[in-house]
Structure formats: C-alpha cells, structure tokens
mmCIF file of C-alpha atoms and ligand atoms in Angstrom:
data_model
loop_
_atom_site.group_PDB
_atom_site.id
_atom_site.type_symbol
_atom_site.label_atom_id
_atom_site.label_comp_id
_atom_site.label_asym_id
_atom_site.label_seq_id
_atom_site.Cartn_x
_atom_site.Cartn_y
_atom_site.Cartn_z
ATOM 1 C CA MET K 17 -7.973 23.079 6.310
ATOM 2 C CA ASN K 18 -4.922 20.897 7.060
ATOM 3 C CA THR K 19 -4.811 17.477 5.490
ATOM 4 C CA THR K 20 -2.382 14.678 6.240
ATOM 5 C CA ILE K 21 -2.290 11.644 3.994
ATOM 6 C CA PHE K 22 -0.602 8.572 5.432
ATOM 7 C CA TYR K 23 0.241 6.191 2.611
ATOM 8 C CA PHE K 24 1.703 2.720 2.351
ATOM 9 C CA THR K 25 3.105 1.670 -0.990
ATOM 10 C CA GLY K 26 5.040 -1.233 -2.436
ATOM 11 C CA THR K 27 5.173 -0.416 -6.136
ATOM 12 C CA GLY K 28 4.085 3.212 -6.214
ATOM 13 C CA ASN K 29 0.373 2.876 -7.106
ATOM 14 C CA SER K 30 -0.798 4.180 -3.742
ATOM 15 C CA LEU K 31 1.826 6.928 -3.742
ATOM 16 C CA LYS K 32 0.666 8.034 -7.199
ATOM 17 C CA VAL K 33 -2.936 8.199 -5.960
ATOM 18 C CA SER K 34 -1.764 10.131 -2.862
ATOM 19 C CA LYS K 35 0.227 12.643 -4.899
ATOM 20 C CA ASP K 36 -2.584 13.156 -7.393
ATOM 21 C CA LEU K 37 -5.173 13.639 -4.665
ATOM 22 C CA ALA K 38 -2.889 16.105 -2.866
ATOM 23 C CA GLN K 39 -3.049 18.383 -5.891
ATOM 24 C CA TYR K 40 -6.789 18.851 -5.423
ATOM 25 C CA LEU K 41 -6.736 19.480 -1.646
ATOM 26 C CA GLU K 42 -5.312 22.298 0.466
ATOM 27 C CA ASN K 43 -2.249 22.179 2.755
ATOM 28 C CA VAL K 44 -1.520 18.531 2.277
ATOM 29 C CA LYS K 45 1.272 16.710 4.048
ATOM 30 C CA LEU K 46 2.198 13.241 2.733
ATOM 31 C CA VAL K 47 3.647 10.778 5.236
ATOM 32 C CA GLN K 48 4.888 7.361 4.194
ATOM 33 C CA ILE K 49 3.889 4.479 6.462
ATOM 34 C CA ARG K 50 7.154 2.705 7.266
ATOM 35 C CA GLN K 51 8.501 0.572 10.061
ATOM 36 C CA GLU K 52 10.993 3.275 11.079
ATOM 37 C CA ARG K 53 8.163 5.579 12.138
ATOM 38 C CA LEU K 54 6.970 3.133 14.776
ATOM 39 C CA SER K 55 9.998 3.843 16.933
ATOM 40 C CA GLN K 56 9.165 7.539 17.163
ATOM 41 C CA PRO K 57 6.175 9.342 18.660
ATOM 42 C CA LEU K 58 3.585 9.930 15.935
ATOM 43 C CA VAL K 59 1.063 12.676 16.479
ATOM 44 C CA THR K 60 -1.316 14.394 14.091
ATOM 45 C CA ASP K 61 -3.688 17.275 14.648
ATOM 46 C CA ALA K 62 -4.802 17.441 11.004
ATOM 47 C CA GLU K 63 -8.452 18.315 10.365
ATOM 48 C CA VAL K 64 -8.578 15.894 7.444
ATOM 49 C CA ILE K 65 -6.740 12.580 7.646
ATOM 50 C CA GLY K 66 -6.390 10.102 4.796
ATOM 51 C CA PHE K 67 -5.043 6.558 4.654
ATOM 52 C CA ILE K 68 -4.086 5.386 1.169
ATOM 53 C CA LEU K 69 -2.881 1.828 0.793
ATOM 54 C CA PRO K 70 -2.875 -1.311 -1.326
ATOM 55 C CA THR K 71 -5.207 -4.243 -0.754
ATOM 56 C CA ILE K 72 -3.193 -7.320 0.193
ATOM 57 C CA PHE K 73 -5.027 -10.642 0.476
ATOM 58 C CA SER K 74 -8.255 -8.604 0.584
ATOM 59 C CA GLY K 75 -7.068 -6.543 3.546
ATOM 60 C CA ILE K 76 -4.530 -4.070 4.888
ATOM 61 C CA PRO K 77 -0.755 -4.526 4.998
ATOM 62 C CA LYS K 78 -0.115 -5.535 8.619
ATOM 63 C CA LEU K 79 2.156 -2.545 9.175
ATOM 64 C CA VAL K 80 -0.750 -0.201 8.480
ATOM 65 C CA GLY K 81 -2.592 -1.699 11.448
ATOM 66 C CA GLN K 82 0.419 -1.231 13.715
ATOM 67 C CA PHE K 83 0.877 2.301 12.392
ATOM 68 C CA ILE K 84 -2.721 3.332 13.118
ATOM 69 C CA GLN K 85 -2.480 1.836 16.613
ATOM 70 C CA HIS K 86 0.691 3.853 17.181
ATOM 71 C CA LEU K 87 -0.653 7.103 15.710
ATOM 72 C CA GLU K 88 -1.963 9.631 18.182
ATOM 73 C CA ILE K 89 -4.796 11.661 16.674
ATOM 74 C CA VAL K 90 -5.252 14.748 18.795
ATOM 75 C CA GLY K 91 -7.630 16.918 16.758
ATOM 76 C CA SER K 92 -11.282 17.069 17.713
ATOM 77 C CA SER K 93 -13.346 14.894 15.333
ATOM 78 C CA PRO K 94 -11.194 14.978 12.196
ATOM 79 C CA TYR K 95 -12.712 13.914 8.888
ATOM 80 C CA ILE K 96 -11.017 10.578 8.119
ATOM 81 C CA PHE K 97 -11.059 8.844 4.761
ATOM 82 C CA VAL K 98 -9.515 5.758 3.163
ATOM 83 C CA VAL K 99 -8.534 5.096 -0.413
ATOM 84 C CA SER K 100 -7.691 1.466 -1.086
ATOM 85 C CA THR K 101 -5.900 0.728 -4.314
ATOM 86 C CA HIS K 102 -6.512 -2.753 -5.670
ATOM 87 C CA GLY K 103 -5.538 -4.884 -8.619
ATOM 88 C CA ASP K 104 -8.624 -7.070 -8.973
ATOM 89 C CA ARG K 105 -11.716 -5.566 -10.499
ATOM 90 C CA GLN K 106 -13.745 -6.078 -7.297
ATOM 91 C CA GLY K 107 -10.743 -5.811 -5.056
ATOM 92 C CA ALA K 108 -11.345 -3.215 -2.339
ATOM 93 C CA GLY K 109 -11.827 -6.144 0.049
ATOM 94 C CA ILE K 110 -12.151 -5.490 3.769
ATOM 95 C CA VAL K 111 -9.619 -2.643 3.897
ATOM 96 C CA SER K 112 -12.181 -0.041 4.965
ATOM 97 C CA GLU K 113 -13.791 -2.333 7.551
ATOM 98 C CA GLN K 114 -10.390 -3.030 9.076
ATOM 99 C CA ILE K 115 -9.443 0.648 9.221
ATOM 100 C CA ALA K 116 -12.851 1.523 10.674
ATOM 101 C CA ARG K 117 -12.257 -1.025 13.437
ATOM 102 C CA LEU K 118 -8.778 0.323 14.202
ATOM 103 C CA LEU K 119 -10.198 3.848 14.418
ATOM 104 C CA ALA K 120 -13.152 2.749 16.530
ATOM 105 C CA ALA K 121 -10.648 1.444 19.094
ATOM 106 C CA LYS K 122 -9.508 5.083 19.347
ATOM 107 C CA GLU K 123 -13.116 6.276 19.518
ATOM 108 C CA LEU K 124 -12.841 7.772 16.045
ATOM 109 C CA ALA K 125 -15.061 7.232 13.032
ATOM 110 C CA LEU K 126 -14.121 6.540 9.434
ATOM 111 C CA ALA K 127 -16.104 9.030 7.356
ATOM 112 C CA ALA K 128 -15.524 7.958 3.787
ATOM 113 C CA CYS K 129 -14.202 5.006 1.811
ATOM 114 C CA PHE K 130 -12.965 5.107 -1.760
ATOM 115 C CA ALA K 131 -11.341 2.490 -3.968
ATOM 116 C CA VAL K 132 -9.208 2.905 -7.076
ATOM 117 C CA GLN K 133 -8.270 0.021 -9.326
ATOM 118 C CA MET K 134 -4.638 0.090 -10.451
ATOM 119 C CA PRO K 135 -2.403 -2.475 -12.198
ATOM 120 C CA HIS K 136 -2.011 -5.654 -10.129
ATOM 121 C CA ASN K 137 1.470 -5.861 -8.642
ATOM 122 C CA VAL K 138 1.734 -9.567 -7.855
ATOM 123 C CA PRO K 139 4.484 -10.741 -10.206
ATOM 124 C CA ALA K 140 2.725 -13.740 -11.697
ATOM 125 C CA ARG K 141 1.794 -14.465 -15.269
ATOM 126 C CA ASP K 142 -1.920 -14.554 -14.556
ATOM 127 C CA HIS K 143 -1.755 -11.091 -12.968
ATOM 128 C CA LEU K 144 0.071 -9.363 -15.813
ATOM 129 C CA THR K 145 -1.769 -6.281 -16.964
ATOM 130 C CA THR K 146 -1.426 -5.487 -20.661
ATOM 131 C CA ALA K 147 -0.105 -2.076 -21.736
ATOM 132 C CA GLN K 148 -3.574 -1.244 -23.013
ATOM 133 C CA GLU K 149 -5.239 -2.165 -19.704
ATOM 134 C CA LYS K 150 -2.646 -0.149 -17.797
ATOM 135 C CA SER K 151 -3.396 2.939 -19.924
ATOM 136 C CA ARG K 152 -7.100 2.485 -19.270
ATOM 137 C CA LEU K 153 -6.564 2.084 -15.503
ATOM 138 C CA PHE K 154 -4.319 5.163 -15.369
ATOM 139 C CA ALA K 155 -6.884 7.198 -17.323
ATOM 140 C CA ASP K 156 -9.681 5.996 -14.989
ATOM 141 C CA GLU K 157 -7.569 6.933 -11.964
ATOM 142 C CA ALA K 158 -7.014 10.422 -13.361
ATOM 143 C CA ARG K 159 -10.790 10.785 -13.842
ATOM 144 C CA GLN K 160 -11.639 9.446 -10.377
ATOM 145 C CA ILE K 161 -9.233 11.585 -8.330
ATOM 146 C CA PRO K 162 -10.980 14.969 -8.777
ATOM 147 C CA GLN K 163 -14.299 13.312 -7.864
ATOM 148 C CA ILE K 164 -12.801 11.791 -4.709
ATOM 149 C CA ALA K 165 -11.275 15.176 -3.818
ATOM 150 C CA GLU K 166 -14.659 16.839 -4.311
ATOM 151 C CA SER K 167 -16.283 14.352 -1.895
ATOM 152 C CA ILE K 168 -13.537 15.016 0.653
ATOM 153 C CA ARG K 169 -13.864 18.786 0.330
ATOM 154 C CA LYS K 170 -17.612 18.427 0.973
ATOM 155 C CA PHE K 171 -16.917 16.139 3.974
ATOM 156 C CA GLN K 172 -19.224 13.552 2.456
ATOM 157 C CA ARG K 173 -20.038 10.387 4.409
ATOM 158 C CA ILE K 174 -19.426 7.316 2.244
ATOM 159 C CA PRO K 175 -19.635 3.992 4.099
ATOM 160 C CA PRO K 176 -17.916 0.834 2.805
ATOM 161 C CA LYS K 177 -19.895 -1.090 0.190
ATOM 162 C CA ASN K 178 -19.021 -4.568 1.406
ATOM 163 C CA LYS K 179 -21.605 -7.267 1.117
ATOM 164 C CA LYS K 180 -21.783 -9.490 4.210
ATOM 165 C CA LEU K 181 -21.088 -12.827 2.516
ATOM 166 C CA LYS K 182 -18.247 -11.470 0.379
ATOM 167 C CA SER K 183 -16.770 -9.794 3.411
ATOM 168 C CA PHE K 184 -16.929 -13.094 5.336
ATOM 169 C CA PHE K 185 -14.851 -14.884 2.672
ATOM 170 C CA GLU K 186 -12.459 -11.968 2.395
ATOM 171 C CA ARG K 187 -11.859 -12.121 6.126
ATOM 172 C CA LEU K 188 -11.070 -15.828 5.764
ATOM 173 C CA THR K 189 -8.582 -15.084 2.954
ATOM 174 C CA TYR K 190 -6.895 -12.400 4.991
ATOM 175 C CA ASN K 191 -6.738 -14.188 8.302
ATOM 176 C CA GLY K 192 -5.990 -17.602 6.842
ATOM 177 C CA GLY K 193 -3.593 -16.633 4.052
ATOM 178 C CA TYR K 194 -1.786 -13.541 5.255
ATOM 179 C CA ASN K 195 -2.261 -12.549 8.839
ATOM 180 C CA SER K 196 -1.647 -15.941 10.370
ATOM 181 C CA ALA K 197 1.041 -17.276 8.004
ATOM 182 C CA LYS K 198 3.020 -19.816 10.030
ATOM 183 C CA THR K 199 6.306 -19.146 8.252
ATOM 184 C CA SER K 200 7.736 -15.706 7.609
ATOM 185 C CA LEU K 201 6.244 -14.211 4.441
ATOM 186 C CA ASP K 202 9.697 -13.470 3.031
ATOM 187 C CA LYS K 203 10.778 -17.109 3.057
ATOM 188 C CA GLY K 204 10.593 -17.521 -0.738
ATOM 189 C CA PHE K 205 12.664 -14.461 -1.711
ATOM 190 C CA TYR K 206 16.232 -14.882 -2.959
ATOM 191 C CA VAL K 207 18.751 -12.951 -5.009
ATOM 192 C CA GLU K 208 20.560 -14.081 -8.146
ATOM 193 C CA GLU K 209 24.223 -13.555 -9.028
ATOM 194 C CA ARG K 210 23.584 -10.520 -11.234
ATOM 195 C CA CYS K 211 22.782 -8.357 -8.165
ATOM 196 C CA VAL K 212 24.985 -5.252 -8.370
ATOM 197 C CA SER K 213 24.675 -4.393 -4.653
ATOM 198 C CA CYS K 214 22.795 -1.136 -5.329
ATOM 199 C CA SER K 215 20.842 -1.725 -2.070
ATOM 200 C CA ASN K 216 17.634 -0.248 -3.500
ATOM 201 C CA CYS K 217 15.702 -3.226 -2.099
ATOM 202 C CA SER K 218 16.955 -2.550 1.411
ATOM 203 C CA LYS K 219 16.268 1.206 1.172
ATOM 204 C CA ILE K 220 12.796 0.714 -0.286
ATOM 205 C CA CYS K 221 11.483 -2.048 1.983
ATOM 206 C CA PRO K 222 8.799 -0.249 4.042
ATOM 207 C CA ALA K 223 9.095 -2.897 6.740
ATOM 208 C CA HIS K 224 12.854 -2.409 7.229
ATOM 209 C CA ASN K 225 13.108 -6.141 6.679
ATOM 210 C CA ILE K 226 16.130 -6.338 4.344
ATOM 211 C CA GLU K 227 19.732 -5.832 5.371
ATOM 212 C CA MET K 228 22.733 -5.885 3.045
ATOM 213 C CA VAL K 229 25.186 -8.620 4.006
ATOM 214 C CA ASN K 230 28.393 -8.803 1.956
ATOM 215 C CA GLY K 231 26.699 -6.597 -0.630
ATOM 216 C CA LYS K 232 23.661 -8.830 -1.059
ATOM 217 C CA PRO K 233 20.140 -8.502 0.355
ATOM 218 C CA LYS K 234 19.257 -10.693 3.291
ATOM 219 C CA TRP K 235 15.606 -10.920 4.321
ATOM 220 C CA LYS K 236 15.391 -10.781 8.092
ATOM 221 C CA SER K 237 12.384 -13.118 8.399
ATOM 222 C CA GLU K 238 10.697 -10.785 10.822
ATOM 223 C CA ASN K 239 8.434 -8.327 9.281
ATOM 224 C CA CYS K 240 7.803 -8.859 5.568
ATOM 225 C CA GLN K 241 4.549 -7.256 4.401
ATOM 226 C CA PHE K 242 4.502 -9.201 1.123
ATOM 227 C CA CYS K 243 4.264 -5.945 -0.829
ATOM 228 C CA PHE K 244 6.805 -7.158 -3.446
ATOM 229 C CA ALA K 245 8.587 -3.783 -3.510
ATOM 230 C CA CYS K 246 12.041 -5.411 -3.247
ATOM 231 C CA LEU K 247 11.440 -7.646 -6.236
ATOM 232 C CA GLN K 248 9.562 -5.171 -8.403
ATOM 233 C CA TRP K 249 12.044 -2.295 -8.065
ATOM 234 C CA CYS K 250 15.264 -4.300 -8.490
ATOM 235 C CA PRO K 251 16.936 -2.664 -11.515
ATOM 236 C CA GLN K 252 18.717 -5.928 -12.348
ATOM 237 C CA ARG K 253 15.626 -8.123 -11.932
ATOM 238 C CA ALA K 254 17.885 -10.162 -9.687
ATOM 239 C CA ILE K 255 15.322 -10.762 -6.945
ATOM 240 C CA GLN K 256 12.982 -13.719 -7.333
ATOM 241 C CA TYR K 257 10.185 -15.235 -5.294
ATOM 242 C CA LYS K 258 10.310 -19.028 -5.470
ATOM 243 C CA LYS K 259 10.252 -20.165 -9.123
ATOM 244 C CA GLY K 260 7.134 -18.368 -10.290
ATOM 245 C CA THR K 261 8.710 -14.973 -10.926
ATOM 246 C CA ILE K 262 11.508 -16.129 -13.242
ATOM 247 C CA GLY K 263 10.978 -14.547 -16.645
ATOM 248 C CA VAL K 264 7.895 -12.649 -15.478
ATOM 249 C CA GLU K 265 7.609 -8.964 -16.343
ATOM 250 C CA ARG K 266 8.223 -6.526 -13.470
ATOM 251 C CA TYR K 267 5.883 -3.702 -12.517
ATOM 252 C CA HIS K 268 6.084 -0.409 -10.701
ATOM 253 C CA HIS K 269 4.138 2.714 -11.369
ATOM 254 C CA PRO K 270 5.823 4.418 -14.338
ATOM 255 C CA GLU K 271 5.578 7.921 -12.867
ATOM 256 C CA ILE K 272 7.088 7.071 -9.482
ATOM 257 C CA LYS K 273 10.837 6.855 -8.903
ATOM 258 C CA ALA K 274 12.477 4.323 -6.577
ATOM 259 C CA SER K 275 14.113 7.132 -4.577
ATOM 260 C CA GLU K 276 10.665 8.506 -3.656
ATOM 261 C CA LEU K 277 10.153 5.375 -1.566
ATOM 262 C CA PHE K 278 13.382 5.653 0.422
ATOM 263 C CA TYR K 279 13.002 6.545 4.065
ATOM 264 C CA THR K 280 13.254 10.239 4.898
ATOM 265 C CA GLU K 281 12.774 11.704 8.390
HETATM 266 C C1 FMN B 3 0.630 -10.155 -2.034
HETATM 267 C C2 FMN B 3 -0.376 -9.294 -2.714
HETATM 268 C C3 FMN B 3 -1.711 -9.561 -2.550
HETATM 269 C C4 FMN B 3 -2.663 -8.768 -3.202
HETATM 270 N N1 FMN B 3 -3.977 -9.036 -2.967
HETATM 271 C C5 FMN B 3 -4.913 -8.313 -3.607
HETATM 272 C C6 FMN B 3 -6.293 -8.559 -3.358
HETATM 273 O O1 FMN B 3 -6.678 -9.391 -2.530
HETATM 274 N N2 FMN B 3 -7.195 -7.844 -4.066
HETATM 275 C C7 FMN B 3 -6.812 -6.913 -4.989
HETATM 276 O O2 FMN B 3 -7.661 -6.310 -5.623
HETATM 277 N N3 FMN B 3 -5.508 -6.620 -5.207
HETATM 278 C C8 FMN B 3 -4.550 -7.287 -4.539
HETATM 279 N N4 FMN B 3 -3.224 -7.001 -4.743
HETATM 280 C C9 FMN B 3 -2.856 -5.945 -5.713
HETATM 281 C C10 FMN B 3 -2.545 -4.600 -5.080
HETATM 282 O O3 FMN B 3 -3.493 -4.274 -4.092
HETATM 283 C C11 FMN B 3 -2.523 -3.465 -6.122
HETATM 284 O O4 FMN B 3 -1.756 -3.758 -7.220
HETATM 285 C C12 FMN B 3 -2.086 -2.153 -5.463
HETATM 286 O O5 FMN B 3 -2.474 -1.073 -6.277
HETATM 287 C C13 FMN B 3 -0.582 -2.060 -5.219
HETATM 288 O O6 FMN B 3 -0.307 -0.821 -4.631
HETATM 289 P P1 FMN B 3 1.147 -0.261 -4.336
HETATM 290 O O7 FMN B 3 1.832 -0.120 -5.683
HETATM 291 O O8 FMN B 3 0.917 1.056 -3.704
HETATM 292 O O9 FMN B 3 1.834 -1.239 -3.471
HETATM 293 C C14 FMN B 3 -2.261 -7.710 -4.064
HETATM 294 C C15 FMN B 3 -0.904 -7.434 -4.197
HETATM 295 C C16 FMN B 3 0.034 -8.196 -3.517
HETATM 296 C C17 FMN B 3 1.493 -7.852 -3.676
#
C-alpha cells in the first residue's frame, strides 16, 4: 500500500503529525505543500492520500486549495484522509468540508477526517500556551496518532463532525476575515535592526512570498498565507507583526528544525 502525505506547515505542528503518522503506515512519502510546486506538474498514483494542515481562520491555508486543484490524482478510487491541526480546543473548523469540496470537483471523495489539537501558533499574548499545556498536547498527540493510523489502515469512513450553525459562522470567519482580505495579509510584517540576514524567513516561507533585499526580508505582498512561519522561526526574533508581537514569546514545534521546512525538489 503506497501512501503519500501532502502537508502544509508554518511552525512545524503539522509536519510533526505527518512524520509521526508516517511511522505507523507503510511506504509513506511526505510532500510539503509549497508555492514552488505549483509551477511543476504534480501527479500522484498513491493508494492512500493524506492532507495534513493547520486550521487558519477556521479553514484551509489558501495555498492548500490551489495545490489540490493543481494535483492530478490518477489512481482509481484512492482512500483520502485529512488531519487538521488546530490551536483552539474546538478548532477543526471547516477544513474537512473545504477539502471535501475541492476533491468533489475532481470527482473524488474524502473518506476520513481527523483533528489534532496542538499549541496555538498565533503570536499573541492571549494565545500563549503554557509549558504544562504544551506537554499535555504533545502527549495527547502521541496517543492519538496510532489510533488515527489504525483507522487509516482499516480504511474507515469518518465524516466531518461539523454542526450546521457552527459551520455557517466558521465560513463567515474564513471568507470575511481571511479569504477576502482587501489588503495583502503580509502588510503588517516588518523586520528590526537586529536581523542578521540569515534568510531563514525567505527559505521557510511556504508561499515563496519573501525575498532578501540588501540582506533584509521584503514581503512581496502577493501571496502571504498568514502562517506566521517567518516570524516564529526567526532566530533573532527580529520579525514583528504590527505592535502586538513585541515581547511576545515565539513558538515552533520543539522537535522540528527550521531546515526541515526549506524547499527541496
Ligand atoms: C493566522 C492564524 C489563524 C489561526 N486560526 C485558527 C482557528 O481558526 N482555529 C484553530 O483552532 N486554530 C487556529 N490557528 C492555530 C493553528 O491552526 C495551529 O496552531 C496549528 O497547529 C499550526 O500548525 P503548523 O505549525 O503546522 O503551522 C491559527 C493560526 C494562525 C497562524
């Protein structure tokens, strides 16, 4: 059984879940969802296909939608699953519904939906997860992964659990707050003097939205996904978003290295 997991990650939570899940499944290929892949043909004939991604404004990072539209799935009726990682307790949002719709446009069905709560990665004081909560979330994740793998191995059908009313409001949040933002989402990012020009932000950005100009990051105002990878991985904590991130603790998954997020062919 060949499995391909396509993952999007800003701060490593979804990559950690992908790597952990891969250990319990056979012949797994992990493919990072990045802007660069949209300029190449993308074909999969895997029998099992997974999408693992963070919940952003209750829904999918926009790039994931473009990626699924671009992906050519050639196998006959693959088993397709989604794992959404989320920071809020009830945060799986409309991720599964959105992926199901994208697949339906290709005449494919989403077989199973899973959700794993991880530390919230919005760098704001009211989203800070304590060390104790992080340990609990990581322990819960470790417990959940073998169960998710077991469901996948048994090709179980697990539909999304969304309640209609909740889903209605989540759609409003997504479409109103994220998908239809009038200004570019990266408008509030800037870099402080202590930047050492390491260019990690530019290499990590999954949307290929940061170029280095005179040794400093410049957001291109085209394609920001609002994943906060640039800010959260900056080793100097030199990247800020408006005023709210000054002095706020940074987060990325402790077992993931920045270099794992760099683009590789
Ligand atoms: C801009 C933004 C919006 C987010 N919105 C939600 C949300 O609506 N619900 C939720 O549960 N988590 C939300 N999160 C938290 C992430 O989904 C969560 O921390 C996720 O595990 C991050 O995964 P990653 O490290 O793979 O990027 C949001 C994060 C960001 C950066």
